Short mmCIF file of C-alpha atoms in Angstrom, two decimals:
data_model
loop_
_atom_site.label_atom_id
_atom_site.label_comp_id
_atom_site.label_asym_id
_atom_site.label_seq_id
_atom_site.Cartn_x
_atom_site.Cartn_y
_atom_site.Cartn_z
CA MET F 29 16.13 25.82 0.66
CA THR F 30 18.96 25.27 3.19
CA ILE F 31 17.73 28.03 5.48
CA LYS F 32 14.21 26.64 5.34
CA ILE F 33 15.49 23.26 6.47
CA ILE F 34 17.54 24.81 9.27
CA LEU F 35 14.63 26.91 10.46
CA SER F 36 12.27 23.95 10.30
CA LEU F 37 14.64 21.73 12.27
CA GLY F 38 15.00 24.47 14.86
CA LEU F 39 11.27 24.82 15.23
CA ILE F 40 10.78 21.06 15.46
CA ALA F 41 13.47 20.90 18.15
CA CYS F 42 11.61 23.67 19.97
CA CYS F 43 8.39 21.63 19.82
CA VAL F 44 10.07 18.52 21.17
CA TYR F 45 11.78 20.43 23.97
CA PHE F 46 8.63 22.07 25.19
CA LEU F 47 6.61 18.87 24.92
CA VAL F 48 8.99 16.80 27.02
CA GLY F 49 11.36 19.12 28.85
CA VAL F 50 9.33 21.88 30.46
CA GLY F 51 7.94 21.78 33.98
CA SER F 52 4.40 22.27 35.08
CA VAL F 53 3.75 25.73 33.62
CA ILE F 54 1.03 24.63 31.24
CA LEU F 55 0.55 28.22 30.08
CA LEU F 56 3.79 27.85 28.17
CA ARG F 57 3.68 24.44 26.57
CA GLY F 58 0.64 24.58 24.28
CA PRO F 59 1.14 28.06 22.85
CA VAL F 60 4.83 27.45 22.14
CA VAL F 61 4.15 24.26 20.19
CA LEU F 62 1.38 25.98 18.24
CA ILE F 63 3.57 28.95 17.43
CA ALA F 64 6.43 26.68 16.33
CA LEU F 65 4.12 24.74 14.00
CA VAL F 66 2.67 27.94 12.56
CA GLY F 67 6.20 29.27 12.14
CA ALA F 68 7.25 26.15 10.28
CA TYR F 69 4.24 26.49 7.99
CA PHE F 70 5.17 30.06 7.11
CA VAL F 71 8.78 29.05 6.52
CA TRP F 72 7.63 26.78 3.67
CA ASN F 73 4.71 28.99 2.59
CA PRO F 74 5.90 32.59 2.97
CA ASP F 75 3.18 33.99 0.74
CA GLN F 76 0.57 32.74 3.17
CA ALA F 77 1.97 35.12 5.76
CA ASN F 78 0.87 38.02 3.55
CA VAL F 79 -2.60 36.50 3.17
CA VAL F 80 -3.03 36.10 6.91
CA ALA F 81 -1.63 39.58 7.53
CA GLN F 82 -4.17 41.16 5.24
CA LEU F 83 -6.95 39.17 6.86
CA VAL F 84 -6.12 40.66 10.25
CA GLY F 85 -5.60 44.16 8.91
CA ILE F 86 -1.79 44.27 8.75
CA GLY F 87 -0.17 45.16 5.43
CA ARG F 88 2.68 42.71 5.15
CA GLY F 89 3.47 39.22 6.37
CA ALA F 90 6.79 40.46 7.71
CA ASP F 91 4.99 42.99 9.90
CA LEU F 92 2.65 40.27 11.16
CA LEU F 93 5.61 38.16 12.16
CA LEU F 94 7.29 41.11 13.84
CA TYR F 95 4.23 41.99 15.91
CA SER F 96 3.76 38.33 16.76
CA TRP F 97 7.38 38.16 17.89
CA VAL F 98 6.86 41.11 20.23
CA LEU F 99 3.83 39.45 21.80
CA ILE F 100 5.64 36.15 22.12
CA SER F 101 8.60 37.86 23.79
CA ILE F 102 6.34 39.46 26.37
CA PHE F 103 4.73 36.12 27.01
CA VAL F 104 8.11 34.41 27.44
CA ILE F 105 9.34 37.06 29.86
CA ALA F 106 6.17 36.64 31.92
CA SER F 107 6.60 32.87 31.98
CA PHE F 108 10.20 33.21 33.16
CA HIS F 109 8.95 35.43 35.97
CA VAL F 110 6.43 32.78 36.95
CA ARG F 111 9.05 30.06 36.96
CA GLN F 112 11.34 32.23 39.03
CA LYS F 113 8.54 32.61 41.57
CA MET F 114 8.11 28.85 41.70
CA MET F 115 11.81 28.35 42.30
CA MET F 116 11.78 31.00 44.99
CA ASP F 117 8.92 29.20 46.69
CA SER F 118 11.07 26.08 46.90
CA VAL F 119 13.99 28.05 48.31
CA THR F 120 11.68 29.68 50.85
CA ARG F 121 10.41 26.33 52.07
CA LEU F 122 13.99 25.12 52.49
CA VAL F 123 15.15 28.21 54.38
CA ARG F 124 12.08 28.05 56.61
CA HIS F 125 12.67 24.37 57.32
CA LEU F 126 16.25 25.14 58.39
CA ALA F 127 15.13 28.03 60.61
CA LEU F 128 12.49 25.91 62.32
CA ARG F 129 14.88 23.01 62.83
CA GLU F 130 17.48 25.29 64.36
CA ALA F 131 14.93 26.82 66.69
CA ALA F 132 13.90 23.32 67.75
CA GLY F 133 17.52 22.57 68.56
CA GLU F 134 17.89 19.98 65.83
CA THR F 135 20.64 21.74 63.96
CA SER F 136 22.85 24.80 64.02
CA LEU F 137 23.18 27.34 61.23
CA ASP F 138 26.15 29.49 60.31
CA PRO F 139 25.25 32.96 59.10
CA VAL F 140 25.81 33.36 55.37
CA GLY F 141 27.45 36.80 55.36
CA SER F 142 25.66 39.69 53.62
CA THR F 143 22.19 39.47 52.19
CA ASN F 144 21.46 38.59 48.57
CA GLY F 145 18.51 40.90 48.09
CA GLU F 146 16.93 44.11 49.40
CA GLY F 147 15.43 43.82 52.80
CA ASP F 148 11.87 44.68 53.74
CA ALA F 149 10.81 46.96 56.54
CA ALA F 150 7.52 47.38 58.25
CA ASP F 151 5.09 49.97 56.95
CA MET H 25 -4.61 35.12 83.18
CA GLU H 26 -0.92 34.18 83.08
CA GLY H 27 -1.75 30.92 81.31
CA ILE H 28 -3.71 32.72 78.60
CA VAL H 29 -1.00 35.37 78.14
CA GLU H 30 1.60 32.65 77.69
CA ARG H 31 -0.42 31.03 74.91
CA SER H 32 -0.29 34.27 72.96
CA ALA H 33 2.66 34.69 70.63
CA ILE H 34 4.11 37.89 69.25
CA VAL H 35 5.81 37.37 65.89
CA ILE H 36 8.29 40.01 64.76
CA ALA H 37 10.00 39.87 61.38
CA ALA H 38 13.27 41.78 61.52
CA PHE H 39 15.87 42.80 59.02
CA ASN H 40 18.69 45.09 60.13
CA GLU H 41 16.75 46.55 63.04
CA ALA H 42 19.61 46.60 65.54
CA ALA H 43 18.71 50.15 66.58
CA MET H 44 15.21 49.28 67.74
CA ILE H 45 14.83 45.52 68.15
CA GLY H 46 16.07 45.43 71.75
CA THR H 47 13.54 48.04 72.82
CA VAL H 48 10.72 46.43 70.87
CA VAL H 49 11.43 42.94 72.24
CA ALA H 50 11.75 44.23 75.79
CA SER H 51 8.38 45.96 75.58
CA CYS H 52 6.74 42.85 74.14
CA ARG H 53 8.34 40.57 76.72
CA ARG H 54 6.86 42.61 79.57
CA HIS H 55 3.47 41.26 78.49
CA TYR H 56 4.13 38.15 76.39
CA SER H 57 6.82 35.58 77.13
CA MET H 58 6.43 34.00 73.70
CA THR H 59 7.99 36.84 71.74
CA ILE H 60 9.38 35.42 68.53
CA VAL H 61 11.82 37.29 66.34
CA VAL H 62 12.56 35.99 62.86
CA ASP H 63 15.89 37.43 61.80
CA ASP H 64 15.76 37.66 58.03
CA ASN H 65 19.52 37.37 57.57
CA SER H 66 20.39 40.73 59.11
CA THR H 67 23.97 41.95 58.88
CA ASP H 68 23.95 44.32 61.85
CA GLY H 69 23.57 41.90 64.73
CA THR H 70 19.80 42.18 64.99
CA GLY H 71 19.46 38.50 65.84
CA ALA H 72 21.97 38.58 68.68
CA ILE H 73 20.35 41.67 70.20
CA ALA H 74 16.91 40.11 69.96
CA ARG H 75 18.11 36.95 71.66
CA ARG H 76 19.85 38.90 74.43
CA SER H 77 16.63 40.83 74.97
CA GLY H 78 14.83 37.57 75.62
CA ALA H 79 13.21 36.81 72.28
CA ILE H 80 12.87 33.34 70.85
CA LEU H 81 15.07 33.70 67.80
CA LEU H 82 14.62 32.09 64.41
CA ARG H 83 17.09 32.80 61.64
CA HIS H 84 16.79 32.77 57.86
CA VAL H 85 20.09 31.87 56.21
CA ILE H 86 19.25 34.12 53.27
CA ASN H 87 17.12 37.23 53.11
CA LEU H 88 13.64 36.29 51.95
CA GLY H 89 11.45 39.23 52.90
CA GLN H 90 9.01 40.28 55.59
CA GLY H 91 6.21 38.06 54.36
CA ALA H 92 8.39 34.96 54.45
CA ALA H 93 9.73 35.85 57.90
CA LEU H 94 6.23 36.33 59.30
CA GLN H 95 5.12 32.97 57.93
CA THR H 96 8.15 31.29 59.52
CA GLY H 97 7.33 32.89 62.86
CA ILE H 98 3.66 31.96 62.58
CA GLU H 99 4.52 28.33 61.85
CA PHE H 100 6.82 28.25 64.87
CA ALA H 101 4.16 29.80 67.07
CA LEU H 102 1.61 27.24 65.92
CA ALA H 103 4.06 24.39 66.54
CA SER H 104 4.64 25.81 70.03
CA GLY H 105 0.94 25.65 70.83
CA ALA H 106 0.04 29.33 70.64
CA LEU H 107 -3.70 30.04 70.66
CA PHE H 108 -3.39 33.63 69.49
CA ILE H 109 -0.71 34.95 67.19
CA VAL H 110 0.04 38.62 66.71
CA THR H 111 2.30 40.09 64.02
CA PHE H 112 4.18 43.13 65.25
CA ASP H 113 6.61 45.47 63.51
CA ALA H 114 10.27 45.56 64.48
CA ASP H 115 10.83 49.26 63.92
CA GLY H 116 8.97 50.60 66.94
CA GLN H 117 5.93 51.87 65.05
CA HIS H 118 3.51 49.72 67.02
CA GLN H 119 2.51 49.92 70.68
CA ILE H 120 2.37 46.69 72.68
CA GLU H 121 -0.52 48.15 74.69
CA ASP H 122 -2.69 47.85 71.55
CA VAL H 123 -2.30 44.07 71.45
CA GLU H 124 -4.32 42.95 74.48
CA PRO H 125 -7.62 44.48 73.27
CA MET H 126 -7.10 42.66 69.96
CA ILE H 127 -6.52 39.35 71.71
CA ALA H 128 -9.54 40.00 73.92
CA VAL H 129 -11.74 40.10 70.81
CA LEU H 130 -10.33 36.76 69.66
CA ARG H 131 -10.68 35.26 73.12
CA ARG H 132 -14.37 36.16 73.18
CA GLY H 133 -14.76 34.46 69.81
CA ASP H 134 -16.05 37.65 68.18
CA ALA H 135 -13.63 37.35 65.27
CA ASP H 136 -10.99 35.13 63.68
CA VAL H 137 -8.71 38.01 62.74
CA VAL H 138 -8.32 41.42 64.30
CA LEU H 139 -6.56 44.08 62.24
CA GLY H 140 -5.12 47.22 63.69
CA SER H 141 -6.21 50.45 62.02
CA ARG H 142 -4.24 53.63 62.30
CA PHE H 143 -7.11 55.51 60.68
CA LEU H 144 -9.46 54.45 63.47
CA GLY H 145 -6.70 55.24 65.96
CA ARG H 146 -3.76 57.56 65.68
CA ALA H 147 -0.92 57.97 63.20
CA PRO H 148 1.24 60.84 64.42
CA GLY H 149 3.81 61.92 61.87
CA ILE H 150 2.19 60.36 58.81
CA SER H 151 2.74 62.39 55.65
CA LEU H 152 -0.06 63.42 53.31
CA LEU H 153 1.47 61.39 50.47
CA ARG H 154 1.70 58.23 52.53
CA ARG H 155 -1.83 58.73 53.80
CA ALA H 156 -3.07 59.16 50.22
CA LEU H 157 -1.21 56.05 49.01
CA LEU H 158 -2.57 53.97 51.86
CA LYS H 159 -6.09 55.18 51.15
CA ALA H 160 -5.67 54.22 47.50
CA ALA H 161 -4.42 50.78 48.54
CA ILE H 162 -7.43 50.39 50.82
CA ALA H 163 -9.79 51.27 47.97
CA LEU H 164 -8.08 48.78 45.65
CA THR H 165 -8.18 46.09 48.32
CA GLY H 166 -11.88 46.74 48.81
CA LEU H 167 -12.51 46.33 45.08
CA THR H 168 -10.56 43.10 44.78
CA THR H 169 -11.59 41.39 48.03
CA GLY H 170 -14.94 42.91 48.92
CA LEU H 171 -13.68 43.68 52.42
CA ARG H 172 -14.39 47.18 53.65
CA LEU H 173 -11.38 48.06 55.77
CA THR H 174 -10.03 51.36 56.98
CA ASP H 175 -6.39 50.22 57.07
CA ALA H 176 -5.42 47.26 54.85
CA HIS H 177 -1.65 47.51 55.24
CA ASN H 178 -1.07 47.67 58.97
CA GLY H 179 1.48 45.19 60.26
CA LEU H 180 -0.30 44.83 63.61
CA ARG H 181 -2.63 41.86 63.17
CA ALA H 182 -3.96 39.21 65.52
CA PHE H 183 -5.12 35.74 64.49
CA ASN H 184 -6.72 32.96 66.40
CA ARG H 185 -5.12 29.58 65.93
CA ALA H 186 -7.54 28.40 63.26
CA ALA H 187 -7.08 31.56 61.20
CA ALA H 188 -3.29 31.37 61.51
CA GLN H 189 -3.39 27.78 60.28
CA THR H 190 -5.60 28.79 57.36
CA ILE H 191 -3.63 31.80 56.20
CA ARG H 192 -0.42 30.69 54.55
CA ILE H 193 1.61 33.66 53.35
CA SER H 194 3.27 32.84 50.03
CA GLN H 195 4.31 36.36 49.05
CA ASN H 196 7.78 36.75 50.50
CA ARG H 197 8.14 40.47 50.19
CA MET H 198 5.91 43.51 50.31
CA ALA H 199 2.91 41.98 48.59
CA HIS H 200 2.25 39.82 51.66
CA ALA H 201 0.08 42.51 53.25
CA SER H 202 -2.32 42.48 50.31
CA GLU H 203 -2.14 38.70 50.19
CA ILE H 204 -3.21 38.38 53.83
CA ILE H 205 -6.30 40.47 53.15
CA SER H 206 -7.11 38.38 50.07
CA LEU H 207 -6.75 35.17 52.08
CA ILE H 208 -9.02 36.51 54.81
CA ALA H 209 -11.67 37.24 52.20
CA GLN H 210 -11.11 33.98 50.33
CA HIS H 211 -11.55 31.85 53.45
CA LYS H 212 -14.39 34.02 54.75
CA LEU H 213 -12.68 34.61 58.07
CA ARG H 214 -14.45 36.93 60.49
CA VAL H 215 -12.44 40.12 60.66
CA VAL H 216 -12.69 43.10 62.96
CA GLU H 217 -10.65 46.30 63.02
CA LEU H 218 -9.55 48.02 66.20
CA PRO H 219 -7.93 51.44 66.58
CA VAL H 220 -4.19 51.34 67.12
CA THR H 221 -1.41 53.88 67.21
CA VAL H 222 1.24 53.82 64.50
CA THR H 223 4.07 56.21 65.27
CA TYR H 224 6.14 57.53 62.37
CA SER H 225 9.58 58.35 63.67
CA GLU H 226 12.50 59.50 61.56
CA TYR H 227 13.96 56.04 61.97
CA SER H 228 10.86 54.16 60.84
CA LEU H 229 10.33 56.49 57.88
CA ARG H 230 13.92 55.92 56.78
CA LYS H 231 13.44 52.18 57.00
CA GLY H 232 9.92 52.10 55.63
CA GLN H 233 8.47 51.26 52.26
CA LYS H 234 9.29 53.48 49.31
CA THR H 235 6.58 54.63 46.94
CA ARG H 236 8.14 52.79 43.99
CA HIS H 237 7.74 49.54 45.87
CA ALA H 238 3.98 49.77 45.35
CA LEU H 239 4.52 48.88 41.68
CA ARG H 240 6.55 45.87 42.66
CA VAL H 241 3.76 44.72 44.95
CA LEU H 242 1.37 44.78 42.00
CA ALA H 243 3.83 42.79 39.87
CA ASP H 244 4.26 40.19 42.63
CA LEU H 245 0.52 39.76 43.06
CA PHE H 246 0.05 39.42 39.28
CA THR H 247 2.80 36.78 39.08
CA ALA H 248 1.20 34.85 41.91
CA LYS H 249 -2.08 34.73 39.98
CA LEU H 250 -0.29 33.40 36.87
CA SER H 251 1.63 30.69 38.70
CA ARG H 252 -1.47 29.05 40.19
#
């Protein structure tokens, strides 16, 4: 019983976090809340996991949850990549703004030592 | 003629090209006074050499990638009033003599974008593997954009002002070449290809794109689709 309560509280916290704390990546919000609610349901009704598993052609509920976890992990990794791209876009705009301002004589930049990523070259 | 030449801007994105940038800038400056070099946080003095050679220098305080550097240069050129903007490689692969015919097409109003094609022109020194990879990229680009091009990843491109304002490169690194083609198709810009010479020297091959980077380009383009 204790572990069920702990797991349920964790999943509820996950729901709340993604409903109020995540940025504009809508791809992430809805599915995460749905998965958390489904997870909470299976926590209190573990036999139902076996029923659902057999419906979709998987032998055991545990296997269903494992495969689901793999898919969810891939999804999460992809969403992190998307968010990283969004952050990089912001950094790019800032760096460009500084470069343009310096060229216009509005400011002066000090070089920041070595690069922080691999450089590109022309094809 | 001098007035029109001065309203043409050459934009060169450079990262650690100290060996060649002086020569490249000097050759561009013989024809175009608005030669812009965007130093993408080089560590070998590329920026200083470019400036001494007469380029208008812009500097990125961190390394962002060729796509980002080109977009910075394009925005500067637009702000400076350029009517025609040409992207040009920093490693000496391109010939400045190929630029004027491209601008002439834009000046006549026959196109919005002129792309250089090594497969219509010459590509001395190109390996069979690189040729095959480029051909595959061209086929993929044709499938995804509907544009039938002979060389979709040539860094020598010319835009009229309207096209340069329309095309906003958001892919910082190697995927920008594919992105430019997609944007041309998306905005239905009139595009023409002209033969150009791309020279593969030992230096440019050493500095050039590695085959494994092609996979990263695909990943970047996929991520861009997801984040919209």
